Coordinates of C-alpha atoms in Angstrom, one line a residue:
X1380 CA 3.3 23.1 -10.7
X1381 CA 2.5 19.5 -11.6
X1382 CA -0.8 17.9 -10.6
X1383 CA -0.9 14.4 -9.0
X1384 CA -4.1 12.5 -8.6
X1385 CA -3.9 10.2 -5.5
X1386 CA -6.7 7.7 -5.0
X1387 CA -7.2 6.5 -1.4
X1388 CA -5.9 9.9 -0.2
X1389 CA -7.5 9.8 3.3
X1390 CA -6.1 6.3 3.9
X1391 CA -3.1 5.5 6.0
X1392 CA -0.6 5.5 3.2
X1393 CA -2.5 8.0 1.1
X1394 CA -2.3 10.6 3.9
X1395 CA 1.5 10.3 4.3
X1396 CA 2.0 10.3 0.5
X1397 CA -0.2 13.4 -0.1
X1398 CA 1.6 15.2 2.7
X1399 CA 5.0 14.5 1.1
X1400 CA 3.8 15.5 -2.4
X1401 CA 2.5 18.8 -1.1
X1402 CA 5.7 19.5 0.8
X1403 CA 7.6 18.9 -2.5
X1404 CA 5.5 21.5 -4.4
X1405 CA 2.9 19.3 -6.2
X1406 CA -0.7 20.2 -6.5
X1407 CA -2.7 17.2 -5.2
X1408 CA -6.2 16.0 -6.1
X1409 CA -7.2 13.4 -3.4
X1410 CA -10.0 11.0 -4.1
X1411 CA -11.4 8.9 -1.3
X1412 CA -14.6 7.1 -0.6
X1413 CA -14.3 7.5 3.2
X1414 CA -15.8 4.0 3.7
X1415 CA -16.5 2.6 7.2
X1416 CA -14.3 -0.5 6.8
X1417 CA -12.6 1.0 9.9
X1418 CA -13.3 4.0 12.1
X1419 CA -14.1 6.7 9.5
X1420 CA -13.1 9.4 12.1
X1421 CA -9.4 8.5 11.4
X1422 CA -9.9 9.1 7.7
X1423 CA -11.8 12.4 8.4
X1424 CA -9.0 13.6 10.6
X1425 CA -6.3 12.8 8.0
X1426 CA -8.3 14.6 5.3
X1427 CA -8.9 17.6 7.6
X1428 CA -5.1 17.9 8.0
X1429 CA -4.5 17.7 4.2
X1430 CA -7.2 20.3 3.5
X1431 CA -5.2 22.8 5.5
X1432 CA -2.8 23.0 2.5
X1433 CA -3.9 25.4 -0.2
X1434 CA -2.8 23.0 -3.0
X1435 CA -4.9 20.0 -1.9
X1436 CA -8.3 19.3 -3.2
X1437 CA -10.5 16.5 -1.8
X1438 CA -13.1 14.5 -3.8
X1439 CA -15.2 12.1 -1.7
X1440 CA -16.5 9.3 -3.9
X1441 CA -15.8 5.7 -4.9
X1442 CA -13.2 4.9 -7.7
X1443 CA -15.7 2.4 -9.1
X1444 CA -18.4 5.0 -9.7
X1445 CA -19.0 4.9 -13.5
X1446 CA -17.5 7.9 -15.3
X1447 CA -16.3 9.6 -12.1
X1448 CA -12.6 9.1 -12.9
X1449 CA -13.2 10.0 -16.6
X1450 CA -14.7 13.3 -15.5
X1451 CA -11.9 13.9 -13.0
X1452 CA -9.2 13.2 -15.6
X1453 CA -10.9 15.4 -18.1
X1454 CA -11.2 18.4 -15.7
X1455 CA -7.8 18.1 -14.0
X1456 CA -5.5 16.3 -16.6
X1457 CA -3.2 15.0 -13.9
X1458 CA 0.5 14.7 -14.8
X1459 CA 1.0 11.7 -12.4
X1460 CA -1.6 9.2 -11.0
X1461 CA -1.0 7.2 -7.9
X1462 CA -3.7 4.6 -7.3
X1463 CA -3.8 3.5 -3.7
X1464 CA -7.6 3.1 -3.3
X1465 CA -8.6 -0.5 -2.7
X1466 CA -10.5 -2.7 -0.4
X1467 CA -7.7 -4.0 1.9
X1468 CA -7.4 -6.9 4.2
X1469 CA -6.8 -10.6 3.6
X1470 CA -9.3 -11.9 6.2
X1471 CA -12.1 -9.5 5.3
X1472 CA -11.9 -10.7 1.7
X1473 CA -13.3 -14.1 2.9
X1474 CA -16.3 -12.4 4.5
X1475 CA -17.1 -9.7 1.9
X1476 CA -15.5 -10.7 -1.5
X1477 CA -17.8 -8.6 -3.6
X1478 CA -16.4 -5.4 -2.1
X1479 CA -13.0 -6.5 -3.4
X1480 CA -14.4 -7.1 -6.9
X1481 CA -16.1 -3.8 -7.0
X1482 CA -13.3 -1.6 -5.5
X1483 CA -10.2 -3.4 -6.7
X1484 CA -11.2 -4.7 -10.1
X1485 CA -13.9 -2.4 -11.3
X1486 CA -12.2 0.7 -9.7
X1487 CA -8.9 0.0 -11.4
X1488 CA -10.8 -0.6 -14.7
X1489 CA -12.4 2.9 -14.4
X1490 CA -8.9 4.4 -13.7
X1491 CA -7.3 2.7 -16.7
X1492 CA -10.1 3.8 -19.0
X1493 CA -9.7 7.4 -17.9
X1494 CA -5.9 7.2 -18.3
X1495 CA -6.4 5.8 -21.9
X1496 CA -8.5 8.8 -22.7
X1497 CA -6.3 11.4 -20.9
X1498 CA -2.8 9.8 -20.6
X1499 CA -0.7 11.0 -17.7
X1500 CA 3.1 11.0 -17.8
X1501 CA 3.3 8.1 -15.3
X1502 CA 0.8 5.9 -13.4
X1503 CA 1.8 4.2 -10.2
X1504 CA -0.5 1.5 -8.9
X1505 CA -0.4 -0.2 -5.5
X1506 CA -0.2 -4.0 -5.3
X1507 CA 0.8 -6.3 -2.5
X1508 CA 3.3 -8.8 -1.2
X1509 CA 0.3 -11.2 -1.0
X1510 CA 0.6 -11.5 -4.8
X1511 CA 3.5 -13.8 -4.2
X1512 CA 1.1 -16.3 -2.7
X1513 CA 2.4 -19.8 -2.3
X1514 CA 5.9 -18.9 -3.3
X1515 CA 8.3 -20.4 -0.7
X1516 CA 11.6 -19.2 -2.0
X1517 CA 12.7 -15.9 -0.3
X1518 CA 13.4 -13.1 -0.4
X1519 CA 10.7 -12.4 -3.0
X1520 CA 12.0 -11.0 -6.2
X1521 CA 9.9 -9.1 -8.8
X1522 CA 10.9 -11.6 -11.5
X1523 CA 9.6 -14.6 -9.5
X1524 CA 6.4 -16.2 -10.8
X1525 CA 3.4 -15.2 -8.8
X1526 CA 0.6 -17.5 -10.0
X1527 CA -0.8 -19.0 -6.8
X1528 CA -2.5 -16.3 -4.7
X1529 CA -4.0 -17.6 -1.4
X1530 CA -6.7 -15.1 -0.8
X1531 CA -9.3 -13.3 -2.9
X1532 CA -7.8 -10.0 -1.9
X1533 CA -4.4 -11.1 -3.3
X1534 CA -6.1 -12.4 -6.4
X1535 CA -7.8 -9.1 -7.1
X1536 CA -4.5 -7.2 -6.7
X1537 CA -2.6 -9.6 -9.0
X1538 CA -5.4 -9.1 -11.5
X1539 CA -4.9 -5.3 -11.4
X1540 CA -1.2 -5.9 -12.3
X1541 CA -2.3 -7.9 -15.4
X1542 CA -5.0 -5.3 -16.3
X1543 CA -2.5 -2.5 -16.1
X1544 CA 0.0 -4.4 -18.2
X1545 CA -2.5 -4.8 -21.0
X1546 CA -3.3 -1.1 -21.0
X1547 CA 0.4 -0.2 -20.9
X1548 CA 1.0 -2.4 -23.9
X1549 CA -2.0 -1.4 -25.9
X1550 CA -2.0 2.3 -25.2
X1551 CA 1.7 3.0 -24.4
X1552 CA 0.8 4.1 -20.8
X1553 CA 3.9 4.1 -18.5
X1554 CA 2.9 2.1 -15.4
X1555 CA 4.8 1.1 -12.3
X1556 CA 3.2 -1.4 -10.0
X1557 CA 4.5 -1.5 -6.4
X1558 CA 4.1 -4.4 -4.0
X1559 CA 3.9 -3.3 -0.4
X1560 CA 5.1 -5.3 2.5
X1561 CA 3.2 -5.0 5.9
X1562 CA 3.3 -1.2 6.2
X1563 CA 3.0 0.2 9.7
X1564 CA 3.4 3.5 11.6
X1565 CA 1.4 6.4 13.2
X1566 CA -2.1 6.9 11.8
X1567 CA -2.1 3.2 10.8
X1568 CA -5.2 1.1 10.2
X1569 CA -7.1 -0.3 13.2
X1570 CA -7.4 -3.7 11.5
X1571 CA -3.6 -4.2 11.4
X1572 CA -1.7 -6.2 13.9
X1573 CA 0.3 -3.3 15.4
X1574 CA -2.8 -1.3 16.1
X1575 CA -4.8 -4.3 17.5
X1576 CA -1.9 -5.5 19.7
X1577 CA -1.1 -2.1 21.1
X1578 CA -4.8 -1.4 21.9
X1579 CA -5.2 -4.8 23.6
X1580 CA -2.0 -4.6 25.6
X1581 CA -2.7 -1.1 26.9
X1582 CA -6.2 -2.3 27.9
X1583 CA -4.8 -5.4 29.6
X1584 CA -6.6 -7.7 27.2
X1585 CA -5.0 -10.8 25.6
X1586 CA -3.8 -10.7 22.0
X1587 CA -4.5 -13.3 19.3
X1588 CA -1.3 -14.7 17.9
X1589 CA -1.8 -16.7 14.8
X1590 CA 0.1 -19.8 13.8
X1591 CA 1.3 -19.9 17.4
X1592 CA 3.6 -17.0 16.7
X1593 CA 5.5 -18.9 13.9
X1594 CA 5.1 -16.1 11.4
X1595 CA 7.5 -13.7 9.8
X1596 CA 6.8 -10.4 8.1
X1597 CA 8.8 -7.7 6.3
X1598 CA 7.6 -4.8 8.3
X1599 CA 8.0 -1.5 6.3
X1600 CA 7.7 1.8 8.1
X1601 CA 5.2 4.1 6.3
X1602 CA 7.6 7.0 5.7
X1603 CA 10.1 4.7 4.2
X1604 CA 7.4 3.4 1.9
X1605 CA 6.4 6.9 0.9
X1606 CA 10.0 7.8 0.1
X1607 CA 10.2 4.9 -2.2
X1608 CA 7.0 5.9 -4.0
X1609 CA 8.1 9.5 -4.3
X1610 CA 11.4 8.5 -5.9
X1611 CA 9.7 6.1 -8.3
X1612 CA 7.6 8.9 -9.7
X1613 CA 10.7 9.9 -11.6
X1614 CA 11.7 6.4 -12.6
X1615 CA 9.3 6.2 -15.6
X1616 CA 9.3 2.8 -17.4
X1617 CA 10.3 3.1 -21.1
X1618 CA 9.2 0.7 -23.8
X1619 CA 12.1 -1.4 -25.1
X1620 CA 13.3 -0.9 -28.6
X1621 CA 12.9 -3.8 -31.0
X1622 CA 15.6 -6.3 -30.3
X1623 CA 16.5 -4.7 -27.0
X1624 CA 16.7 -7.1 -24.0
X1625 CA 15.3 -6.5 -20.5
X1626 CA 18.1 -5.6 -18.1
X1627 CA 19.1 -8.4 -15.8
X1628 CA 17.1 -8.3 -12.5
X1629 CA 14.6 -5.8 -14.0
X1630 CA 10.9 -6.7 -14.0
X1631 CA 10.3 -4.4 -17.0
X1632 CA 7.9 -5.9 -19.6
X1633 CA 9.5 -6.9 -22.9
X1634 CA 6.4 -5.5 -24.7
X1635 CA 5.2 -2.5 -22.6
X1636 CA 6.4 0.4 -20.5
X1637 CA 5.4 -1.5 -17.3
X1638 CA 7.3 -2.9 -14.3
X1639 CA 6.6 -4.1 -10.8
X1640 CA 8.8 -3.0 -7.9
X1641 CA 8.9 -4.3 -4.3
X1642 CA 9.0 -1.7 -1.5
X1643 CA 10.0 -3.5 1.6
X1644 CA 12.5 -3.3 4.4
X1645 CA 14.5 -6.4 3.2
X1646 CA 14.3 -7.9 6.6
X1647 CA 11.9 -10.6 7.6
X1648 CA 11.0 -10.2 11.3
X1649 CA 9.6 -13.0 13.6
X1650 CA 6.2 -12.1 14.9
X1651 CA 7.3 -12.8 18.4
X1652 CA 10.1 -10.2 18.1
X1653 CA 7.5 -7.7 16.7
X1654 CA 5.4 -8.3 19.8
X1655 CA 8.4 -7.8 22.1
X1656 CA 9.0 -4.4 20.4
X1657 CA 5.4 -3.4 21.3
X1658 CA 5.9 -4.6 24.9
X1659 CA 9.1 -2.6 25.1
X1660 CA 7.4 0.5 23.8
X1661 CA 4.3 0.2 26.0
X1662 CA 6.2 -1.0 29.1
X1663 CA 3.7 -3.8 29.5
X1664 CA 3.7 -7.6 28.9
X1665 CA 1.3 -9.1 26.5
X1666 CA -0.9 -12.0 27.4
X1667 CA -0.8 -14.2 24.3
X1668 CA -3.7 -16.3 23.0
X1669 CA -2.0 -18.7 20.6
X1670 CA -4.2 -19.5 17.6
X1671 CA -3.9 -21.7 14.4
X1672 CA -3.1 -20.1 11.1
X1673 CA -6.0 -18.1 9.5
X1674 CA -7.4 -19.0 6.1
X1675 CA -5.8 -17.1 3.3
X1676 CA -2.7 -16.0 5.3
X1677 CA 0.9 -16.8 4.5
X1678 CA 3.5 -17.8 7.0
X1679 CA 6.2 -15.4 5.9
X1680 CA 7.0 -12.4 3.6
X1681 CA 10.4 -11.0 2.8
X1682 CA 11.3 -8.4 0.1
X1683 CA 14.3 -8.2 -2.2
X1684 CA 14.5 -4.4 -2.6
X1685 CA 17.5 -4.5 -5.0
X1686 CA 15.4 -3.2 -8.0
X1687 CA 14.0 -0.3 -5.9
X1688 CA 17.6 0.7 -5.0
X1689 CA 18.8 0.3 -8.6
X1690 CA 16.0 2.6 -9.9
X1691 CA 16.1 5.2 -7.1
X1692 CA 19.2 4.8 -5.1
X1693 CA 17.0 4.2 -2.0
X1694 CA 16.3 1.3 0.3
X1695 CA 14.0 1.4 3.3
X1696 CA 15.9 1.3 6.6
X1697 CA 13.8 2.0 9.7
X1698 CA 14.0 -0.9 12.1
X1699 CA 11.0 -2.4 13.9
X1700 CA 12.0 -1.1 17.4
X1701 CA 12.2 2.5 16.2
X1702 CA 9.0 2.3 14.1
X1703 CA 6.9 0.6 16.7
X1704 CA 8.0 3.1 19.3
X1705 CA 6.8 6.0 17.1
X1706 CA 3.4 4.3 16.6
X1707 CA 2.9 3.7 20.4
X1708 CA 3.8 7.3 21.1
X1709 CA 1.2 8.5 18.5
X1710 CA -1.4 6.0 19.8
X1711 CA -1.0 7.2 23.4
X1712 CA -1.3 10.8 22.3
X1713 CA -4.2 10.4 19.9
X1714 CA -6.3 8.3 22.3
X1715 CA -5.1 10.0 25.5
X1716 CA -3.9 6.7 27.0

C-alpha cells in the first residue's frame, strides 16, 4: 500500500482527492491548518468524513510551521506528495498579502526542503490559471510565457513553480505542477462565485456581477479535476538525456524532471451563461448588480488541455449546466433550503 501525503486535505479539492485516493487503495496522510478563511465547519465536516476511512490520518497544522513537514516526511516517508495547501483567492490577496507569503511561499519552501531530505517518487504541486496573468492569446497553453501576473496571489503561485523547478533540477526530484481553472462543485468554497450566487439567489438578494458580466471562465467540475490529478500521479516526469529534445507541445523542462500541466474543461463560458445555469437549477431569477472589474482580476480564462490528454488519455468533460445542478442540489440539502 503506497502512502500519499496530501496538504490542504480538508479543503474543497483536497477532500475529493483524498476520497478518490482512499477508494483506489492508497494510505493517505492529510495535512490541513483548518484556518478560518471561510466557515471552518465545512472543513471540519469534510475531515470527519475522511476520518471514517481506516487508512486516512489527519494532521492539523500549518505547512509553513518550521520543521513540521521535515518531521512528517521522516516519519511517514510518503511515496507521493500532492501539495494543495495554499492561501487562495485573488481579492483577499489585496487585503492580506502576508498570509500568501507565509502559506504559499514559506509553506512550499518547507515542503521542498523535506522532499530534498526524503525524496518521494513524485511530487505534484497545485498552481493556478491566474499564473497566465496578462496573456491575451487563448486558449492558454503550458508553453506560453507567464511573466505578468496581475495579483499577489498569482505571483506567489508562479513563484512556487520556479522554486519547485530549481529543486527538481538540483536534487532530481520529479515534479508536476498543475494549473487549475475555476474549480466548482458540491462542498465548494463559500468565497467562490457559484456559492455566493446560489446563496444570494435563494435568499432573494441581488448578486454582484463584475465587469458588467463581460467575463469568461473555464469552469472545471471538481471530480473532473481530481480525475486528472489521479492520472497524473503515474505520469512521472523524466529528466532528458543529454542531447535529447523536449517533445513538441510538452512543457517538460530541458534541465529537470519538471513540467506544468493545465487541468481545465477546454471551454470558456460567459459569466452570464453561468448565472443562467444557476437560475435554471434554483428555479429563481437573479437580480444583478452590475459592477466594474475588480483589481487583480482577469477578464477571461481558457485552458488548452491537450498535454493532459497526451499524458493521461483524459480530458475533463462535465458541462456547466450539469455541474451547477449538482452543486445546487448539494447546497439545498446541506443547508436545508
